[in-house]
mmCIF file of C-alpha atoms in Angstrom:
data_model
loop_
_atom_site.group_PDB
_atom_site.id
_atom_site.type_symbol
_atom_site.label_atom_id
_atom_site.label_comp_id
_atom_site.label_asym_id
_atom_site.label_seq_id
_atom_site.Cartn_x
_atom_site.Cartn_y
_atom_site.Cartn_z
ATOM 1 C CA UNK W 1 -10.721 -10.327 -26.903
ATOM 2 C CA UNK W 2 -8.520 -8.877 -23.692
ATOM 3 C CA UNK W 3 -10.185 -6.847 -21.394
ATOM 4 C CA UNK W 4 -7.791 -3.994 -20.330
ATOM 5 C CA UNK W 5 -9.777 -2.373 -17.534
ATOM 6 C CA UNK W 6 -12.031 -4.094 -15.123
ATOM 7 C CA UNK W 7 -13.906 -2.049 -12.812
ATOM 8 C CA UNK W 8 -16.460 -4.059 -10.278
ATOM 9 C CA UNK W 9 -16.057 -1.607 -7.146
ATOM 10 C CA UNK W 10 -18.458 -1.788 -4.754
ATOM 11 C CA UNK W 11 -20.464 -4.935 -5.599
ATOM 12 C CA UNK W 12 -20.004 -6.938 -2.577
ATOM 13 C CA UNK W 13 -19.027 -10.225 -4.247
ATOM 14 C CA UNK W 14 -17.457 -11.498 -1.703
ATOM 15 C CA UNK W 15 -14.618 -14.445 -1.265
ATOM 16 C CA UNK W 16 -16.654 -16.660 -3.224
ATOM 17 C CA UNK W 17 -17.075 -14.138 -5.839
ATOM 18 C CA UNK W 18 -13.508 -13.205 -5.989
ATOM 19 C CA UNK W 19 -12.631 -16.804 -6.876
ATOM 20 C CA UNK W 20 -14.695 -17.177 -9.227
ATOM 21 C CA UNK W 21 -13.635 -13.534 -10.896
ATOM 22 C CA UNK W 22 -10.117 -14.715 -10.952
ATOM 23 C CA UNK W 23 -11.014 -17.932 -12.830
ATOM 24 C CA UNK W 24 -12.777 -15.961 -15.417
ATOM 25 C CA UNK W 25 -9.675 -13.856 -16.155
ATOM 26 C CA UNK W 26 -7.087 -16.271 -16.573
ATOM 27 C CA UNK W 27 -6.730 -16.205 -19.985
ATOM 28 C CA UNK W 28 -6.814 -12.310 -19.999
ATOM 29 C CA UNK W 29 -2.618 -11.564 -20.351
ATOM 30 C CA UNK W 30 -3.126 -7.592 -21.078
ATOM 31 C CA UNK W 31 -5.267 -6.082 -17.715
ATOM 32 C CA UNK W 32 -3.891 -2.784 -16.461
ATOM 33 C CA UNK W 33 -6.595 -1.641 -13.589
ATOM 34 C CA UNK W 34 -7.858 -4.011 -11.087
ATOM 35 C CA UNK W 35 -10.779 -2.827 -9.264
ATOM 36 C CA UNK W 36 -11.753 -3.929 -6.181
ATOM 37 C CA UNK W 37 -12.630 -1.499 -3.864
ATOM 38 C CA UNK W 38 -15.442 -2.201 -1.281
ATOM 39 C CA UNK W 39 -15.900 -6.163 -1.997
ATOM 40 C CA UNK W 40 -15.957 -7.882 1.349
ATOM 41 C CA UNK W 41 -13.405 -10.013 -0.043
ATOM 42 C CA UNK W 42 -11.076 -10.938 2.979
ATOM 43 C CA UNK W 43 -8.113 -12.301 3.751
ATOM 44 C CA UNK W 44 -9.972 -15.760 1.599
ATOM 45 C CA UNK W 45 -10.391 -13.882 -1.248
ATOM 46 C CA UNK W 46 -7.332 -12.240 -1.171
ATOM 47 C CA UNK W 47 -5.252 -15.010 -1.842
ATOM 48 C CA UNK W 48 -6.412 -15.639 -5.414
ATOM 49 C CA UNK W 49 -4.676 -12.696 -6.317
ATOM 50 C CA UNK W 50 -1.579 -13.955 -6.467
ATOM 51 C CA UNK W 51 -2.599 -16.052 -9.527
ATOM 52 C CA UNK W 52 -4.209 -13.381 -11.299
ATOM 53 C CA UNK W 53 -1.009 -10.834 -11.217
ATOM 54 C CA UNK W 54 0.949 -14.259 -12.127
ATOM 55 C CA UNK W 55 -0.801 -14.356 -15.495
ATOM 56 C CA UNK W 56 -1.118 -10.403 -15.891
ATOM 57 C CA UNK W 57 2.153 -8.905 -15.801
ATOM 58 C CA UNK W 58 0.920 -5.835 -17.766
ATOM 59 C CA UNK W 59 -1.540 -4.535 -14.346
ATOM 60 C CA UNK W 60 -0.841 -1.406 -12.897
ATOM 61 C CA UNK W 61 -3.499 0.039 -10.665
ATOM 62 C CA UNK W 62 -4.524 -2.346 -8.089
ATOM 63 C CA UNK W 63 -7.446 -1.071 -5.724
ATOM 64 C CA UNK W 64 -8.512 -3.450 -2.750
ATOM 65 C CA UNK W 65 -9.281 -0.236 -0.005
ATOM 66 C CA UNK W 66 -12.427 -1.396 2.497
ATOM 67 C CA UNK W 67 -12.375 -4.904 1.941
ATOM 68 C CA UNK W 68 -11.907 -6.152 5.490
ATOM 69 C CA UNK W 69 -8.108 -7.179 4.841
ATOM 70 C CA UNK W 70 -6.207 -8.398 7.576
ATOM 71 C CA UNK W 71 -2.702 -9.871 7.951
ATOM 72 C CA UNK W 72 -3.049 -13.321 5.972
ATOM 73 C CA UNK W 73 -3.962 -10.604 3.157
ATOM 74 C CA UNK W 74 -0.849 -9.132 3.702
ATOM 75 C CA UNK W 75 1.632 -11.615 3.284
ATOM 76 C CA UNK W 76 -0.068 -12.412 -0.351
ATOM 77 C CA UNK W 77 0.168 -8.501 -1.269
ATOM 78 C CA UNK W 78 3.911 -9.030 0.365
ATOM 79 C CA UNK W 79 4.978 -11.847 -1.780
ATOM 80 C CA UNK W 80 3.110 -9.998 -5.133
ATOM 81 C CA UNK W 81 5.377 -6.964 -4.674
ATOM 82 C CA UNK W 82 8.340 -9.001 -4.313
ATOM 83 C CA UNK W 83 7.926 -11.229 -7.979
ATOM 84 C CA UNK W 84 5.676 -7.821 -9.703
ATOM 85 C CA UNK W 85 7.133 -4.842 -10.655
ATOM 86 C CA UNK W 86 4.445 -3.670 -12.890
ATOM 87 C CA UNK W 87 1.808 -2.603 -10.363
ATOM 88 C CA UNK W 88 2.813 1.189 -9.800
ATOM 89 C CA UNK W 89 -0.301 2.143 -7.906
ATOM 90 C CA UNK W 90 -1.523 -0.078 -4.723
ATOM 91 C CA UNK W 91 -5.035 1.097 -2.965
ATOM 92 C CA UNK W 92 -4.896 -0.943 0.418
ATOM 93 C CA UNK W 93 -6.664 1.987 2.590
ATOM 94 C CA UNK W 94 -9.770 1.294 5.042
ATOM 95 C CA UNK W 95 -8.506 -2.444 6.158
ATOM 96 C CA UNK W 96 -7.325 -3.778 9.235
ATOM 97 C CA UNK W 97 -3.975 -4.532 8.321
ATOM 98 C CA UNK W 98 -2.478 -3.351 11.472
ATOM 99 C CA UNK W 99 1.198 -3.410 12.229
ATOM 100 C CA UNK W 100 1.860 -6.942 11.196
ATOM 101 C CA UNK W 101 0.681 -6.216 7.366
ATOM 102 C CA UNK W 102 2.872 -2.912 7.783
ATOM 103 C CA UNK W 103 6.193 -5.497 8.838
ATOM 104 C CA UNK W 104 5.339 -7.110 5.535
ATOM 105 C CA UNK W 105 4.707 -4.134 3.332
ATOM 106 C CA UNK W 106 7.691 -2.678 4.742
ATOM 107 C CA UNK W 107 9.546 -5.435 3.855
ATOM 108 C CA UNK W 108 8.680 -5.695 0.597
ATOM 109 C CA UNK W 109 9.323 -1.953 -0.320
ATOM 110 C CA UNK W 110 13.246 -2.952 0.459
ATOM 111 C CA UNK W 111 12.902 -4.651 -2.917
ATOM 112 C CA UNK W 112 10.562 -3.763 -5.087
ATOM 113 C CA UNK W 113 11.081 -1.937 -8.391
ATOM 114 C CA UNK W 114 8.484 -0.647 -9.629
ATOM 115 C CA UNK W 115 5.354 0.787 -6.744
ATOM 116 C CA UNK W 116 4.864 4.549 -7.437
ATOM 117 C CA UNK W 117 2.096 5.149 -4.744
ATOM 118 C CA UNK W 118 1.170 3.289 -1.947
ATOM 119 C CA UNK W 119 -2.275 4.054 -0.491
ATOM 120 C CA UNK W 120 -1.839 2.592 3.805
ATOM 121 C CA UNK W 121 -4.408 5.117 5.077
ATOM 122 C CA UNK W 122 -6.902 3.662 7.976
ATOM 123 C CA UNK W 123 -5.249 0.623 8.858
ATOM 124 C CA UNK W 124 -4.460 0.716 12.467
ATOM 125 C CA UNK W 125 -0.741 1.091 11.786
ATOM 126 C CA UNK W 126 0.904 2.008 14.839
ATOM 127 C CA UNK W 127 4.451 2.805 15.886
ATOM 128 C CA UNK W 128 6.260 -0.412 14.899
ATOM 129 C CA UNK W 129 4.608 -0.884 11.456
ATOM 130 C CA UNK W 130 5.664 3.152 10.773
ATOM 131 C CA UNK W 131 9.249 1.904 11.951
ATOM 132 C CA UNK W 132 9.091 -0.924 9.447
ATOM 133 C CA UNK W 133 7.652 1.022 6.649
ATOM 134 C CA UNK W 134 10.383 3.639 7.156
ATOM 135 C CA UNK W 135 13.439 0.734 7.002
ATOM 136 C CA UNK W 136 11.384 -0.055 3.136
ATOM 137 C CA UNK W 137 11.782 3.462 1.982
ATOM 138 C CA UNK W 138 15.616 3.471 2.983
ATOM 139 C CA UNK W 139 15.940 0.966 0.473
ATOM 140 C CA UNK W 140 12.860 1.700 -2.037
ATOM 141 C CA UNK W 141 14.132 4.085 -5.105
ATOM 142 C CA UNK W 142 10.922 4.256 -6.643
ATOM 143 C CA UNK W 143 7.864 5.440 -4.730
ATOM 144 C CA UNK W 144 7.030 8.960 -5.032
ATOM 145 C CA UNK W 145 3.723 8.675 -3.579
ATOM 146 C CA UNK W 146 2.444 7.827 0.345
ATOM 147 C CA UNK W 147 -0.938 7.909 2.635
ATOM 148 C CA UNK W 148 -0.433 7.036 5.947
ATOM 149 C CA UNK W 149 -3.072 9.317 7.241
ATOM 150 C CA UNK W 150 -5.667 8.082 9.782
ATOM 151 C CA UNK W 151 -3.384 5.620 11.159
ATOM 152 C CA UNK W 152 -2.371 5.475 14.939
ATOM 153 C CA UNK W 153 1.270 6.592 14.463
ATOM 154 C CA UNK W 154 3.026 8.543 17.017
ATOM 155 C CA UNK W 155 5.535 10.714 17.608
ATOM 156 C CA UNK W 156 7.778 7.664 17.214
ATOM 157 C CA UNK W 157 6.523 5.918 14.404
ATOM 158 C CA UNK W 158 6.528 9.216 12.705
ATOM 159 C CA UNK W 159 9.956 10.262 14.032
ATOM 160 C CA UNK W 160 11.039 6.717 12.373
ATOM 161 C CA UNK W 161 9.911 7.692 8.705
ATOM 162 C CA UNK W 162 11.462 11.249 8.919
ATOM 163 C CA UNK W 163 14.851 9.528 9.611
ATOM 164 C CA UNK W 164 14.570 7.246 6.743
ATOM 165 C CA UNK W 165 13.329 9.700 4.266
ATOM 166 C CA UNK W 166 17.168 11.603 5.021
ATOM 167 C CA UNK W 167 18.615 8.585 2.683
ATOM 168 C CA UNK W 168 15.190 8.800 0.350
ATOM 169 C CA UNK W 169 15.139 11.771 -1.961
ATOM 170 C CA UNK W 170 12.608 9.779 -4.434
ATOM 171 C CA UNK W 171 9.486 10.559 -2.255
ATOM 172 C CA UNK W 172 7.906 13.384 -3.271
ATOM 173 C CA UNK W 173 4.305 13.131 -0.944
ATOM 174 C CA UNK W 174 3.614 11.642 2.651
ATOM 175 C CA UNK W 175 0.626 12.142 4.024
ATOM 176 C CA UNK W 176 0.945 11.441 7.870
ATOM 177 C CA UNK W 177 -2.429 13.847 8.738
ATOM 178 C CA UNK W 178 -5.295 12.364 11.466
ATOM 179 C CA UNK W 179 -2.931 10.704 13.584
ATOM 180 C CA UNK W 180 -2.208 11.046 17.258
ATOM 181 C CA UNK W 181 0.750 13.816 17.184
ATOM 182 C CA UNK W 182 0.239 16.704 19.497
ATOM 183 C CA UNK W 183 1.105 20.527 17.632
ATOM 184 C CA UNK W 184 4.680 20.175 18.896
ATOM 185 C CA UNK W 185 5.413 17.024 17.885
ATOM 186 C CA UNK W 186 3.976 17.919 14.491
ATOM 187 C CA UNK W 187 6.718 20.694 14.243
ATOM 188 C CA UNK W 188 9.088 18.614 15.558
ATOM 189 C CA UNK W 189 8.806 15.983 12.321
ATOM 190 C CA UNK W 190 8.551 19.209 10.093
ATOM 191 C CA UNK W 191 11.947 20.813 11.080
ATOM 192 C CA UNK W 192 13.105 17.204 10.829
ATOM 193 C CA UNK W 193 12.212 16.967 6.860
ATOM 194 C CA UNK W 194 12.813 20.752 6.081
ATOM 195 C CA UNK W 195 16.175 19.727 4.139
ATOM 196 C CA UNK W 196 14.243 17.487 1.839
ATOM 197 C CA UNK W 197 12.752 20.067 -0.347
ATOM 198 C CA UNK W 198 11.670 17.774 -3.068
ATOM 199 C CA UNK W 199 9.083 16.592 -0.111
ATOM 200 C CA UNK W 200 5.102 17.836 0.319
ATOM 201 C CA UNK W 201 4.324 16.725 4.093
ATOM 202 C CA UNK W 202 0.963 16.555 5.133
ATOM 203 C CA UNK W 203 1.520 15.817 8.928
#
C-alpha cells in the first residue's frame, strides 16, 4: 500500500529521525505532501532528501519551515529543484539560510519548471541574496507565488526584484512586508511595479 500524504510536523525527530524516515519510504513511488515543518532536522538531515524526491517523482508540497536549515541545506534543496519539476509548493520559511542559500535558490529558479510558490520568509536574506533571487525570476516562467517577508532586504535588494519582475509577468504575489525599507523607499518599489498589474505587492 502507497502512502500519498505524510504529515509528521512538529515532532522533533531530529537528523537521526529523518534518516531513518527516509529509509522507511523508499519503496513508496506515489507521495504528494511532505511534511516536515518544525523537526530540528538540519543541514544532516537535510541531505537525505535528495533520495527521497529521487524515488518520488509524484511529491508536490514540500514543507521544511523552522528546522534550523542553513547553507549545506541549501545546496541539496538547490540541486532537487534543478533534476524535480514536480514539487510546485516549497515551505523553507523560519531557517537560517541567509544569503548564501538565497545564491543557490536563485540559481536554481533560472531553471526550474515546475515551483509555483516559494515560501523564503525569515531567513536572514539580505541585499545580495534578493539580487540573486531576482536574476531566478528573470528566467523562471512558472512561479506565481513569493514570501520574502521578514527578511533583511533593503532598498537595494528590493529595488533588484522590482527590476527583474519588468521581464516576469508570471508572478502574481510577492510579499516583501517586515523588512528594513523606510515609507519612501516603500513607494519608491511600488511606483516601480505599478505597470505590472497582474502583481499583488505586499511591501
Amino acid at each position: 500500500m502507497c502512502i500519498r500524504d505524510r504529515n509528521i510536523g512538529d515532532n522533533g525527530i531530529g537528523f537521526e529521525g529523518m534518516k531513518e524516515f527516509c529509509k522507511a519510504l523508499k519503496e513508496n513511488k506515489k507521495l504528494t505532501l511532505l511534511n516536515l515543518w518544525d523537526n530540528s532536522i538540519t543541514d544532516e538531515g537535510a541531505k537525505y532528501l535528495k533520495v527521497l524526491t529521487e524515488l518520488n517523482k509524484t511529491l508536490t508540497q514540500v514543507y521544511l519551515g523552522n528546522n534550523s536549515l542553513e547553507y549545506k541545506s541549501a545546496e541539496v534543496i538547490g540541486k532537487i529543484l534543478k533534476r524535480n519539476y514536480s514539487i510546485t509548493q516549497l515551505y523553507l520559511g523560519m531557517n537560517n539560510l541567509g544569503d548564501e542559500g538565497a545564491k543557490i535558490i536563485g540559481e536554481a529558479l533560472k531553471s526550474n519548471r515546475g515551483l509555483v510558490a516559494l515560501y523564503f520568509y525569515n531567513n536572514g536574506v539580505k541585499n545580495e541574496g534578493a539580487k540573486s533571487i531576482g536574476e531566478g525570476l528573470e528566467l523562471n516562467k512558472t512561479l506565481t507565488t513569493l514570501y520574502l517577508q521578514e527578511n533583511r532586504i533593503e532598498f537595494e535588494g528590493a529595488e533588484a526584484i522590482g527590476k527583474s519582475l519588468k521581464a516576469n509577468w508570471t508572478l502574481i504575489y510577492l510579499n516583501l512586508s517586515s523588512n528594513p525599507m523606510n515609507n519612501e523607499e516603500k513607494m519608491t518599489i511600488r511606483k516601480l511595479l505599478k505597470k505590472n498589474r497582474n502583481l499583488t505587492l505586499l511591501c
